[in-house]
Short mmCIF file of C-alpha atoms and ligand atoms in Angstrom, two decimals:
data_model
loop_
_atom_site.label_atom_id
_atom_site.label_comp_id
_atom_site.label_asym_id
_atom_site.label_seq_id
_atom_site.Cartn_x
_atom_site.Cartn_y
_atom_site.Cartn_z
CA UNK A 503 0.00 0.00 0.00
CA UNK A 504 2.64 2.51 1.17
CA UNK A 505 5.04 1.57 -2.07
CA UNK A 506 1.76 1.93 -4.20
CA UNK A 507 1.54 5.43 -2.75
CA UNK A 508 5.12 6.49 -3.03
CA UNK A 509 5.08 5.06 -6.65
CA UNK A 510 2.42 7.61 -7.19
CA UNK A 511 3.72 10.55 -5.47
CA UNK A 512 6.79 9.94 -7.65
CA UNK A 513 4.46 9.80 -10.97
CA UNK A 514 3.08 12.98 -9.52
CA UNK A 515 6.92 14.70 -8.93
CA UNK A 516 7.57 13.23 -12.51
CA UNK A 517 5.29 15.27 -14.08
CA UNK A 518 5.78 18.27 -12.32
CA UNK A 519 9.62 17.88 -12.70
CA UNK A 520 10.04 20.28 -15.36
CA UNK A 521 8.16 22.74 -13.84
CA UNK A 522 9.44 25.62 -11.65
CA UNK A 523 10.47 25.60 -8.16
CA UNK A 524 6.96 27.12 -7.00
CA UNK A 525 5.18 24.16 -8.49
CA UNK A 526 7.38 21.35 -6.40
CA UNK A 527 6.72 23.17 -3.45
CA UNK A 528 2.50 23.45 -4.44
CA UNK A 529 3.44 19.40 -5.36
CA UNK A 530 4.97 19.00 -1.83
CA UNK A 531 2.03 20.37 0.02
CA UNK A 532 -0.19 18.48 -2.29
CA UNK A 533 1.90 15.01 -1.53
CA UNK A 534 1.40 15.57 2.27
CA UNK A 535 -2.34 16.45 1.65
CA UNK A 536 -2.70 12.64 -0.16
CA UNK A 537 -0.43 11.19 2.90
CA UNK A 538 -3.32 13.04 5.06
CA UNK A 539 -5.81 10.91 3.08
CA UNK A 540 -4.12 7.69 2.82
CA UNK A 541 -3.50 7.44 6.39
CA UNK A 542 -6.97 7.10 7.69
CA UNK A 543 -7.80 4.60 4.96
CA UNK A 544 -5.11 2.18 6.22
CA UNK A 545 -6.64 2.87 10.03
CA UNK A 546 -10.22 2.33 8.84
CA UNK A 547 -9.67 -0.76 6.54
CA UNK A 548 -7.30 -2.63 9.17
CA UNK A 549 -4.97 -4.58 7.38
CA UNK A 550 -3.34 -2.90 4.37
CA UNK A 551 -4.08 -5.78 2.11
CA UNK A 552 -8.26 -4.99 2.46
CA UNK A 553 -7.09 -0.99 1.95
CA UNK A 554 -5.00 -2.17 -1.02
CA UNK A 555 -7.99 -3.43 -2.69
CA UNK A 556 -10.38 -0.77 -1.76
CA UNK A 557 -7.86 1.81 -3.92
CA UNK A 558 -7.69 0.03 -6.69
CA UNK A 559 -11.26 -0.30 -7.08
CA UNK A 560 -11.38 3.49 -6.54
CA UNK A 561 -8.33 4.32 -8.48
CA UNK A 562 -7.35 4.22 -12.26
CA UNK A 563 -4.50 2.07 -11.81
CA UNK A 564 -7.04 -0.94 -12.49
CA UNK A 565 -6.59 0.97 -15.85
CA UNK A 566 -4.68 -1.55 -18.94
CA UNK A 567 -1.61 0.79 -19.94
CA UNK A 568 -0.34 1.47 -22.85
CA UNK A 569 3.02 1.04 -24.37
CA UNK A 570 5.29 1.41 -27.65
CA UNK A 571 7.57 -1.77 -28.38
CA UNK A 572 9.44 -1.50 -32.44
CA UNK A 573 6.25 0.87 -33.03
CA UNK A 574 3.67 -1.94 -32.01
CA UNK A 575 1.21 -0.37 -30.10
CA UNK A 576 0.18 -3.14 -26.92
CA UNK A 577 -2.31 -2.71 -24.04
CA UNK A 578 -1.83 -4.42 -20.99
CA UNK A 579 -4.82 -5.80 -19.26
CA UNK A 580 -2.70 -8.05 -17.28
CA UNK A 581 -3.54 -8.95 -13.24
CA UNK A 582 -6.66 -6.53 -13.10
CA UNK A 583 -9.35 -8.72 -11.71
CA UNK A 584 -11.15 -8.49 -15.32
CA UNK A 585 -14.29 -10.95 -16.58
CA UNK A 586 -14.36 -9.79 -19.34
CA UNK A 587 -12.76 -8.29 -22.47
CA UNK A 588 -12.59 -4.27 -22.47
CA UNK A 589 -14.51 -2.83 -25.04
CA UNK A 590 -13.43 0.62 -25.17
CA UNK A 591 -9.68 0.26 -25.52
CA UNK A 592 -7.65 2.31 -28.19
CA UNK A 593 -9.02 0.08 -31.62
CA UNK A 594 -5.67 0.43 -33.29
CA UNK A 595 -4.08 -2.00 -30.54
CA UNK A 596 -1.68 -5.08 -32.04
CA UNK A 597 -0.91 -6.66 -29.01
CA UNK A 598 -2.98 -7.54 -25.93
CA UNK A 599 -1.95 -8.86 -22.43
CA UNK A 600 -4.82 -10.51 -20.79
CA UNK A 601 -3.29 -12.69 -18.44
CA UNK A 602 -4.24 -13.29 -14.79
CA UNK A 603 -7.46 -12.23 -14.77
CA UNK A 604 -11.01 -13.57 -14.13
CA UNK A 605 -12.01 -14.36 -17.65
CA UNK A 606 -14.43 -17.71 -17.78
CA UNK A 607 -15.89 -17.65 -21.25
CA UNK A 608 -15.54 -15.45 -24.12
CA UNK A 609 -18.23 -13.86 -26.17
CA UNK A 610 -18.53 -13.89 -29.99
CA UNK A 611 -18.10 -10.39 -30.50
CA UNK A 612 -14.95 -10.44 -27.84
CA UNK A 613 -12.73 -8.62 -30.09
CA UNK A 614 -14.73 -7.18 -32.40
CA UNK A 615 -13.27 -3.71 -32.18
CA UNK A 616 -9.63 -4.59 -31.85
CA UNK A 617 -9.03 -5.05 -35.98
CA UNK A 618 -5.11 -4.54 -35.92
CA UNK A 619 -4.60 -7.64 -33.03
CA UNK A 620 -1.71 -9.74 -33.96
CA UNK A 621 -0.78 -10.41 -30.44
CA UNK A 622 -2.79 -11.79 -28.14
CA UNK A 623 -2.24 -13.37 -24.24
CA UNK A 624 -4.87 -14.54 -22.68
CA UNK A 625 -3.16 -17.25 -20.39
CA UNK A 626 -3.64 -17.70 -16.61
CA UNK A 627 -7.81 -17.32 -16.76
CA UNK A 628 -10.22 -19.43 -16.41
CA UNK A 629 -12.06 -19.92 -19.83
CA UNK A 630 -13.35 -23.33 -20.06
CA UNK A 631 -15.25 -22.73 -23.28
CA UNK A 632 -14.41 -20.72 -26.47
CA UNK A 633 -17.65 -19.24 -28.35
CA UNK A 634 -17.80 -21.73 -31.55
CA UNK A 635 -18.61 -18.81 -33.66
CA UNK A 636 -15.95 -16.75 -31.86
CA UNK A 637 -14.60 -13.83 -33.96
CA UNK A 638 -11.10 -13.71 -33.84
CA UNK A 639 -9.20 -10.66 -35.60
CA UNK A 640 -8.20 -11.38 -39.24
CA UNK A 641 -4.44 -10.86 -38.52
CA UNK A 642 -3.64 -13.12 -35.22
CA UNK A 643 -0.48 -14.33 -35.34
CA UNK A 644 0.26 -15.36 -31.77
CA UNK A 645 -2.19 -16.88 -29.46
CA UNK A 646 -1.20 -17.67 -25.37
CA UNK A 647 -4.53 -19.81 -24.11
CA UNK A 648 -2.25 -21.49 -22.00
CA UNK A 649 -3.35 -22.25 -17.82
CA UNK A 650 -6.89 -22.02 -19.07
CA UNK A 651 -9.55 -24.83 -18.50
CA UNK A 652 -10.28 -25.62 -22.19
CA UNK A 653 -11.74 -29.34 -23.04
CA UNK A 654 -11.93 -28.25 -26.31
CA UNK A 655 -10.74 -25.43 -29.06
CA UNK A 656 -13.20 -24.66 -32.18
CA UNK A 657 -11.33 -25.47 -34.79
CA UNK A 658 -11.60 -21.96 -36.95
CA UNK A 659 -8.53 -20.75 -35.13
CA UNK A 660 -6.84 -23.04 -37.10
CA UNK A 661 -8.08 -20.79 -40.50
CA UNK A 662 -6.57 -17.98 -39.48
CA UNK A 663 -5.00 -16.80 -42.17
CA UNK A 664 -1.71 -15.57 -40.38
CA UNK A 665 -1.30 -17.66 -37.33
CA UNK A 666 2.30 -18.74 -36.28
CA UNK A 667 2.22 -19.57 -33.07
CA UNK A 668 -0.37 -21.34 -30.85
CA UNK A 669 -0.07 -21.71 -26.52
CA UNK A 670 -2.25 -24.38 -25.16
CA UNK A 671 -0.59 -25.34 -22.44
CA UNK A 672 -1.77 -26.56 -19.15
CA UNK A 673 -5.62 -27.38 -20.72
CA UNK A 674 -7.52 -30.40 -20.42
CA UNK A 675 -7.49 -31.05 -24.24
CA UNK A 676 -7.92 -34.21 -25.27
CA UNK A 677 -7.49 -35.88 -29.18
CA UNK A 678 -10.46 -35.45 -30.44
CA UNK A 679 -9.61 -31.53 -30.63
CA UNK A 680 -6.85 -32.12 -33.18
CA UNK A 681 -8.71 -33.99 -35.30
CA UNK A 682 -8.60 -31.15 -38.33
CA UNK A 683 -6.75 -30.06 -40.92
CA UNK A 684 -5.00 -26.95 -39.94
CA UNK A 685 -4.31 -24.40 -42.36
CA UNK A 686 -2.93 -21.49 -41.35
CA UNK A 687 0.90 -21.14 -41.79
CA UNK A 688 1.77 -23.15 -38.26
CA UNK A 689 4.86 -22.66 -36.56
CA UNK A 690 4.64 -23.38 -33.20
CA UNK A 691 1.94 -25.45 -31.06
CA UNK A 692 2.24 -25.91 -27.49
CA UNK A 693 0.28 -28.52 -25.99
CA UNK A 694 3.01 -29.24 -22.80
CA UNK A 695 0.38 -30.99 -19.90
CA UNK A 696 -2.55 -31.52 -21.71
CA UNK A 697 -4.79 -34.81 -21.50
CA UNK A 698 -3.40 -35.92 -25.26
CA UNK A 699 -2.83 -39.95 -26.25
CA UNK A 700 -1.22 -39.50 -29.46
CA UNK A 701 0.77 -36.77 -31.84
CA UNK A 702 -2.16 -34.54 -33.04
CA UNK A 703 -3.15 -35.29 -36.73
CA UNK A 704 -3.97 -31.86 -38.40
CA UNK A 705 -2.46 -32.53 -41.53
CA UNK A 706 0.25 -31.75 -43.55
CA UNK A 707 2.07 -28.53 -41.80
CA UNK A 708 5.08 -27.52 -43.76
CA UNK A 709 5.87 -24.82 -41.48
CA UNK A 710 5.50 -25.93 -38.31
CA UNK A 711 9.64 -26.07 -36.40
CA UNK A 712 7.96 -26.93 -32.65
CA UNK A 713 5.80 -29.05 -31.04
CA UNK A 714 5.16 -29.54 -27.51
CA UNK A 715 3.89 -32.85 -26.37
CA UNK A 716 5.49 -33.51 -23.17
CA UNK A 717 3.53 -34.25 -19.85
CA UNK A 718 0.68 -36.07 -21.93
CA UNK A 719 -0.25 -39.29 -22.24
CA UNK A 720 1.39 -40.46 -25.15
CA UNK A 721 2.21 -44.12 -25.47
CA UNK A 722 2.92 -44.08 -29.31
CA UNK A 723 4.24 -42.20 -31.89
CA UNK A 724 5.16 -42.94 -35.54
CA UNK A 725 7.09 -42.14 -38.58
CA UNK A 726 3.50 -41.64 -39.98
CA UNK A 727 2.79 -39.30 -37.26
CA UNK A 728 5.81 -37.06 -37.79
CA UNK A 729 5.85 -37.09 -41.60
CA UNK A 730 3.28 -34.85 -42.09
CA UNK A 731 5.58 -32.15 -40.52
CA UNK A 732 8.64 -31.98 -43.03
CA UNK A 733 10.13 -28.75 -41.37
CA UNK A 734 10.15 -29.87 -37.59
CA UNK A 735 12.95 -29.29 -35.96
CA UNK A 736 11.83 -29.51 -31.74
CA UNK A 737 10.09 -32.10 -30.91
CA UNK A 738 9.73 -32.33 -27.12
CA UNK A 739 8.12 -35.82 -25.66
CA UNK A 740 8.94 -35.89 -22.05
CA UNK A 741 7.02 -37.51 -19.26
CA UNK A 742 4.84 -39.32 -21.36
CA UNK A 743 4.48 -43.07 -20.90
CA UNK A 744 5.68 -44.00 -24.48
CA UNK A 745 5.95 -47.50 -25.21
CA UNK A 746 7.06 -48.78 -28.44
CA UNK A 747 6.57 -52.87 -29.47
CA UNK A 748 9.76 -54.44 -29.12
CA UNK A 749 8.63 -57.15 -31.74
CA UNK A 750 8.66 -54.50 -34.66
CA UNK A 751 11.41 -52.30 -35.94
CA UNK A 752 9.03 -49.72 -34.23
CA UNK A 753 11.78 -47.92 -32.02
CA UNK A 754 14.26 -47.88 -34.77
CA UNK A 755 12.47 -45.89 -37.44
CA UNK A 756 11.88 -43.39 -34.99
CA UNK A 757 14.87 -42.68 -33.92
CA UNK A 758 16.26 -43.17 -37.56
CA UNK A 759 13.46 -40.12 -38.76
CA UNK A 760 14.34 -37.75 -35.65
CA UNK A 761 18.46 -38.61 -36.63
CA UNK A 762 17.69 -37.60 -40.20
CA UNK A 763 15.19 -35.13 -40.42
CA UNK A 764 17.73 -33.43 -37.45
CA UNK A 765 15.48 -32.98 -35.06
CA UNK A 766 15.92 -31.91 -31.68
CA UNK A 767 14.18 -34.77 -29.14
CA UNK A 768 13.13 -34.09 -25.94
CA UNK A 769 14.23 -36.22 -23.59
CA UNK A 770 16.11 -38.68 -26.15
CA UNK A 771 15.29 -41.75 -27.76
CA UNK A 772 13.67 -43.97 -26.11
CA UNK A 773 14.98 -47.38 -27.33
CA UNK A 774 18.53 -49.42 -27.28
CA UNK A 775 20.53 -50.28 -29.60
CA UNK A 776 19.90 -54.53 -30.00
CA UNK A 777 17.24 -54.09 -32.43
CA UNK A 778 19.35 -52.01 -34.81
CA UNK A 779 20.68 -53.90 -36.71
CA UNK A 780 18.03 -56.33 -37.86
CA UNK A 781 15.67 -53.24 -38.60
CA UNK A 782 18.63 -51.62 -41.10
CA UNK A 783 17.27 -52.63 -44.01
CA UNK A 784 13.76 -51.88 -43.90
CA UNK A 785 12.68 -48.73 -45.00
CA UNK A 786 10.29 -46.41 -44.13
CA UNK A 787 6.56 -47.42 -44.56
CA UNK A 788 5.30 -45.97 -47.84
CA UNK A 789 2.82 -44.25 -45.40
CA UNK A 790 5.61 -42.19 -44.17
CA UNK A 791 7.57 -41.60 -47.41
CA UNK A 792 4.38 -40.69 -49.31
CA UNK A 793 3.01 -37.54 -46.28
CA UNK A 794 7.24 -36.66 -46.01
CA UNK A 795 6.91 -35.87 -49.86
CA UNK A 796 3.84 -33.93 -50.05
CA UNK A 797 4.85 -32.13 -47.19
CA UNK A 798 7.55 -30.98 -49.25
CA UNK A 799 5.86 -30.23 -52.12
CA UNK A 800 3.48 -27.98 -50.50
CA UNK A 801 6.42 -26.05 -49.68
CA UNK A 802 7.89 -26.12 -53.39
CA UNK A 803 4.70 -24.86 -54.04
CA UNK A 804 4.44 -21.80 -51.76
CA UNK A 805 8.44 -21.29 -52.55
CA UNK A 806 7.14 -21.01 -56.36
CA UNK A 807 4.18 -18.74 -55.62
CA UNK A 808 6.08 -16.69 -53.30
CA UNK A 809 8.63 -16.24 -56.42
CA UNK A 810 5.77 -15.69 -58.68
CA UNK A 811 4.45 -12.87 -56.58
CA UNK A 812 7.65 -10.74 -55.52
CA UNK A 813 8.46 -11.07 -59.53
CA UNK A 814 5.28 -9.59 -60.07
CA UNK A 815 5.81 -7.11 -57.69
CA UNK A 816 9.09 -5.98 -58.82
CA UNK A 817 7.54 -5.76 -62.69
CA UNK A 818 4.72 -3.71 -61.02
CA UNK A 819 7.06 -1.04 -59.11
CA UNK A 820 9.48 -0.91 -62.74
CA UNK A 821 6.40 0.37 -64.56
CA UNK A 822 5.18 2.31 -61.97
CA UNK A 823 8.62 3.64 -61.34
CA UNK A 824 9.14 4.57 -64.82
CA UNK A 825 5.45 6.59 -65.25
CA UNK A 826 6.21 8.43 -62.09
CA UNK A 827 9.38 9.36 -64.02
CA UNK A 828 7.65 10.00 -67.06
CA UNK A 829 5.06 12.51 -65.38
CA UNK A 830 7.81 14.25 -63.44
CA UNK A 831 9.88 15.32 -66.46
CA UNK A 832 6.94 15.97 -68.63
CA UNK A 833 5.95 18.39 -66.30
CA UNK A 834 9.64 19.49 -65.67
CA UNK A 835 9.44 20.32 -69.49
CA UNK A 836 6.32 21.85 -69.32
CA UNK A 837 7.12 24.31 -66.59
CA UNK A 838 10.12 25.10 -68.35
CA UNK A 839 8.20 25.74 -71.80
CA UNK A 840 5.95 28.05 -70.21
CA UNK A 841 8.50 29.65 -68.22
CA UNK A 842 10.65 30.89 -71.41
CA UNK A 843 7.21 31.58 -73.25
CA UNK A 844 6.73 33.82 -70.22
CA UNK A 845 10.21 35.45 -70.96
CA UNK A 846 9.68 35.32 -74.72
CA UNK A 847 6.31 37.23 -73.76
CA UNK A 848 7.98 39.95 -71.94
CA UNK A 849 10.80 40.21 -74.28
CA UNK A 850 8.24 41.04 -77.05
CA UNK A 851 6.92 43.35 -74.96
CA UNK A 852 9.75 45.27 -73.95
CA UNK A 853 11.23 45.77 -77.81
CA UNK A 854 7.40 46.22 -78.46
CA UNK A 855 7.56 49.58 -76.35
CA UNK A 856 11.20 50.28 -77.05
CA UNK A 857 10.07 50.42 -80.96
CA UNK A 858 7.61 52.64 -79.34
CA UNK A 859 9.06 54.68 -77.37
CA UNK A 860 11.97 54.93 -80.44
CA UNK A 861 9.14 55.90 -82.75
CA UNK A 862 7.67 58.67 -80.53
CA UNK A 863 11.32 59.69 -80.20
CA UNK A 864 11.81 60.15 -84.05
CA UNK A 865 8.73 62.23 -84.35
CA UNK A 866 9.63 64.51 -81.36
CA UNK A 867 10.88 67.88 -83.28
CA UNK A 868 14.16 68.27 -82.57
CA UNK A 869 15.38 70.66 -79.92
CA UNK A 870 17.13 73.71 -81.33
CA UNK A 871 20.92 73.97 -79.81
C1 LIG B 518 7.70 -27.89 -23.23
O1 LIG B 518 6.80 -27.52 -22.21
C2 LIG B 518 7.26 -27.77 -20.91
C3 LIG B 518 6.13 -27.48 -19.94
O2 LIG B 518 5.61 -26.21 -20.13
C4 LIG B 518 8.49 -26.91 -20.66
O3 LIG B 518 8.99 -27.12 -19.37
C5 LIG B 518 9.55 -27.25 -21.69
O4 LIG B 518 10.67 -26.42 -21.54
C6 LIG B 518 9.00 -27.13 -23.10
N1 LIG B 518 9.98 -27.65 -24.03
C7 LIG B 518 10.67 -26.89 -24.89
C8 LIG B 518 11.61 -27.57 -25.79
O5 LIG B 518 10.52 -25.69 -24.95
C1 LIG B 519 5.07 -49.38 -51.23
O1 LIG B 519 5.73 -48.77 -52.33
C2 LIG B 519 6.37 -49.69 -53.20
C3 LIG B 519 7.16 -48.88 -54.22
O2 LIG B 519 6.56 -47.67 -54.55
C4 LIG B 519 5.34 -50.59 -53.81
O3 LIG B 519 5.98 -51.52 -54.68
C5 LIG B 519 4.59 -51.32 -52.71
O4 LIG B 519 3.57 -52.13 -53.24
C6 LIG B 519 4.01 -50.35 -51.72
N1 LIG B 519 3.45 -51.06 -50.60
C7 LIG B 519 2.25 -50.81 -50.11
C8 LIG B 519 1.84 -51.62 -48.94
O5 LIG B 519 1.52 -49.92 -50.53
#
């Protein structure tokens, strides 16, 4: 209570600092006059905690404050005891911290007039439901659901059309959740202590580097299962009660795909070495070969449309280079056409009247000496 109160005296000498010595003195005896205030509060309320609360109900430091971070303009909502999502916030915010607060479920129309969100942290609640028809904005890119009590997520989040990076954390989401085909441009899904049995099958994700399994309740996982992710390059397992057959070659292909694909296991393979060498010379079910492939070709494709489009864009700002050029020295001749017309103008003028004035001068009878 006392810090909070210092902390705002000092906001209060901040803003005064660059004012002149009469105003610190005015801010002095206004400081003292707030001590006055505070004081009785502390007495009335008992303990400070109970006071602590009544002020921030009272006071606009339960206010979300705004910041500038590389000229991303972010809000932060974070710890204020909220329920629900603010409507009235600045609308060009790109970033939102949500976290710690009281939220249960979310409404439709949640973030309706928040248009520019990229960023958005809404971990540490308690939503246990998410609005199927929920309107996310158009140009999410990070989501934090993470400590939440979600059983389920509808699967339009997985449309959005710029989505990188999903937290999901700490849920209660089981497999049925993951049963989609995800097609926004993945890159990282957290799903650490969640209720799942197997590696989530949402299709072929060529961009997705991390995955977050660990403290679930896998018991099986596949070169089928990985496949589909050509570009994966974390893969963290741990604490999950995985179990492979020690009949089948099983064991081996995994831990051949994570050696050669190069990806980064958490907490290691799980299998010894005995089986390896029967299991050499089998390759990889066609299952597995067929999903690695297309998984690559999707990115071949998006590599060549990518190409495609920056070579039309570079065509497009030639020609639109060169008519900006084009207008700017037509007009530079222009101005310079009228310019000397203006001078050929006057020039006509002038010899116009000297003729004149010559004229008038050879008619004017001559002075006798
Ligand atoms: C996966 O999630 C767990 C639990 O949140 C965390 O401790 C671990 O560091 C994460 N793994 C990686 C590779 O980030
Ligand atoms: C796997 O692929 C090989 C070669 O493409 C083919 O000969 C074989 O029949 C396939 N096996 C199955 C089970 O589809």
């Amino acid at each position: 209570m006392l810090f909070k109160s210092v902390r705002r005296l000092h906001r209060l000498e901040d803003r005064t600092q660059h004012l002149s010595m009469k105003f610190l003195t005015i801010n002095g005896a206004f400081s003292l006059m707030l001590c006055a205030t505070i004081v009785p509060d502390v007495l009335v309320h008992g303990s400070p905690q109970s006071s602590y609360l009544v002020l921030d109900q009272e006071q606009p430091s339960k206010k979300c404050g705004y910041s500038k971070w590389h000229s991303l303009l972010q809000v932060d909502c974070s710890n204020r005891g909220l329920d629900k999502i603010p409507q009235k916030l600045n609308s060009n915010i790109q970033a939102m911290y949500m976290a710690s607060n009281r939220l249960r479920d979310l409404p439709s129309d949640s973030f309706a007039p928040y248009k520019s969100l990229a960023y958005l942290y809404l971990d540490d609640n308690f939503i246990g439901e998410i609005d199927e028809s929920m309107e996310y904005p158009e140009y999410l890119q990070v989501l934090d659901l993470s400590k939440n009590g979600l059983h389920d997520v509808p699967s339009s989040v997985f449309d959005l059309p710029s989505l990188k990076k999903i937290y999901l954390s700490k849920n209660k989401l089981k497999d049925g959740t993951f049963d989609i085909n995800v097609t926004s441009p993945i890159e990282l899904i957290d799903l650490a202590e969640n209720s799942l049995t197997k590696i989530p099958s949402v299709g072929l994700q060529p961009s997705l580097l991390y995955l977050n399994v660990s403290y679930n309740k896998i018991s099986h996982v596949t070169t089928e299962d990985l496949a589909q992710f050509c570009s994966l390059q974390t893969l963290d397992l741990t604490n999950n009660p995985l179990a492979f057959d020690p009949t089948n070659c099983e064991c081996y292909h995994f831990a051949s795909w994570i050696s050669e694909r190069k990806i980064k296991l958490m907490p290691g393979v799980p299998c010894n070495n005995d089986t390896f060498e029967a299991c050499g010379k089998l390759g990889f079910s066609n299952e597995t070969t067929t999903s690695f492939e297309r998984c690559l070709d999707v990115i071949k494709v998006r590599a060549a449309q990518l190409k495609a489009r920056s070579t039309w864009i570079t065509v497009v700002s030639c020609i639109s280079a060169f008519l900006v050029c084009l207008v700017v020295g037509l007009y530079c001749v222009h101005k310079r056409n009228k310019k000397r017309s203006k001078k050929l103008k006057t020039q006509q003028k002038l010899t116009a009247s000297n003729a004149n004035t010559e004229l008038l001068n050879g008619n004017l009878p001559e002075t006798p000496p």
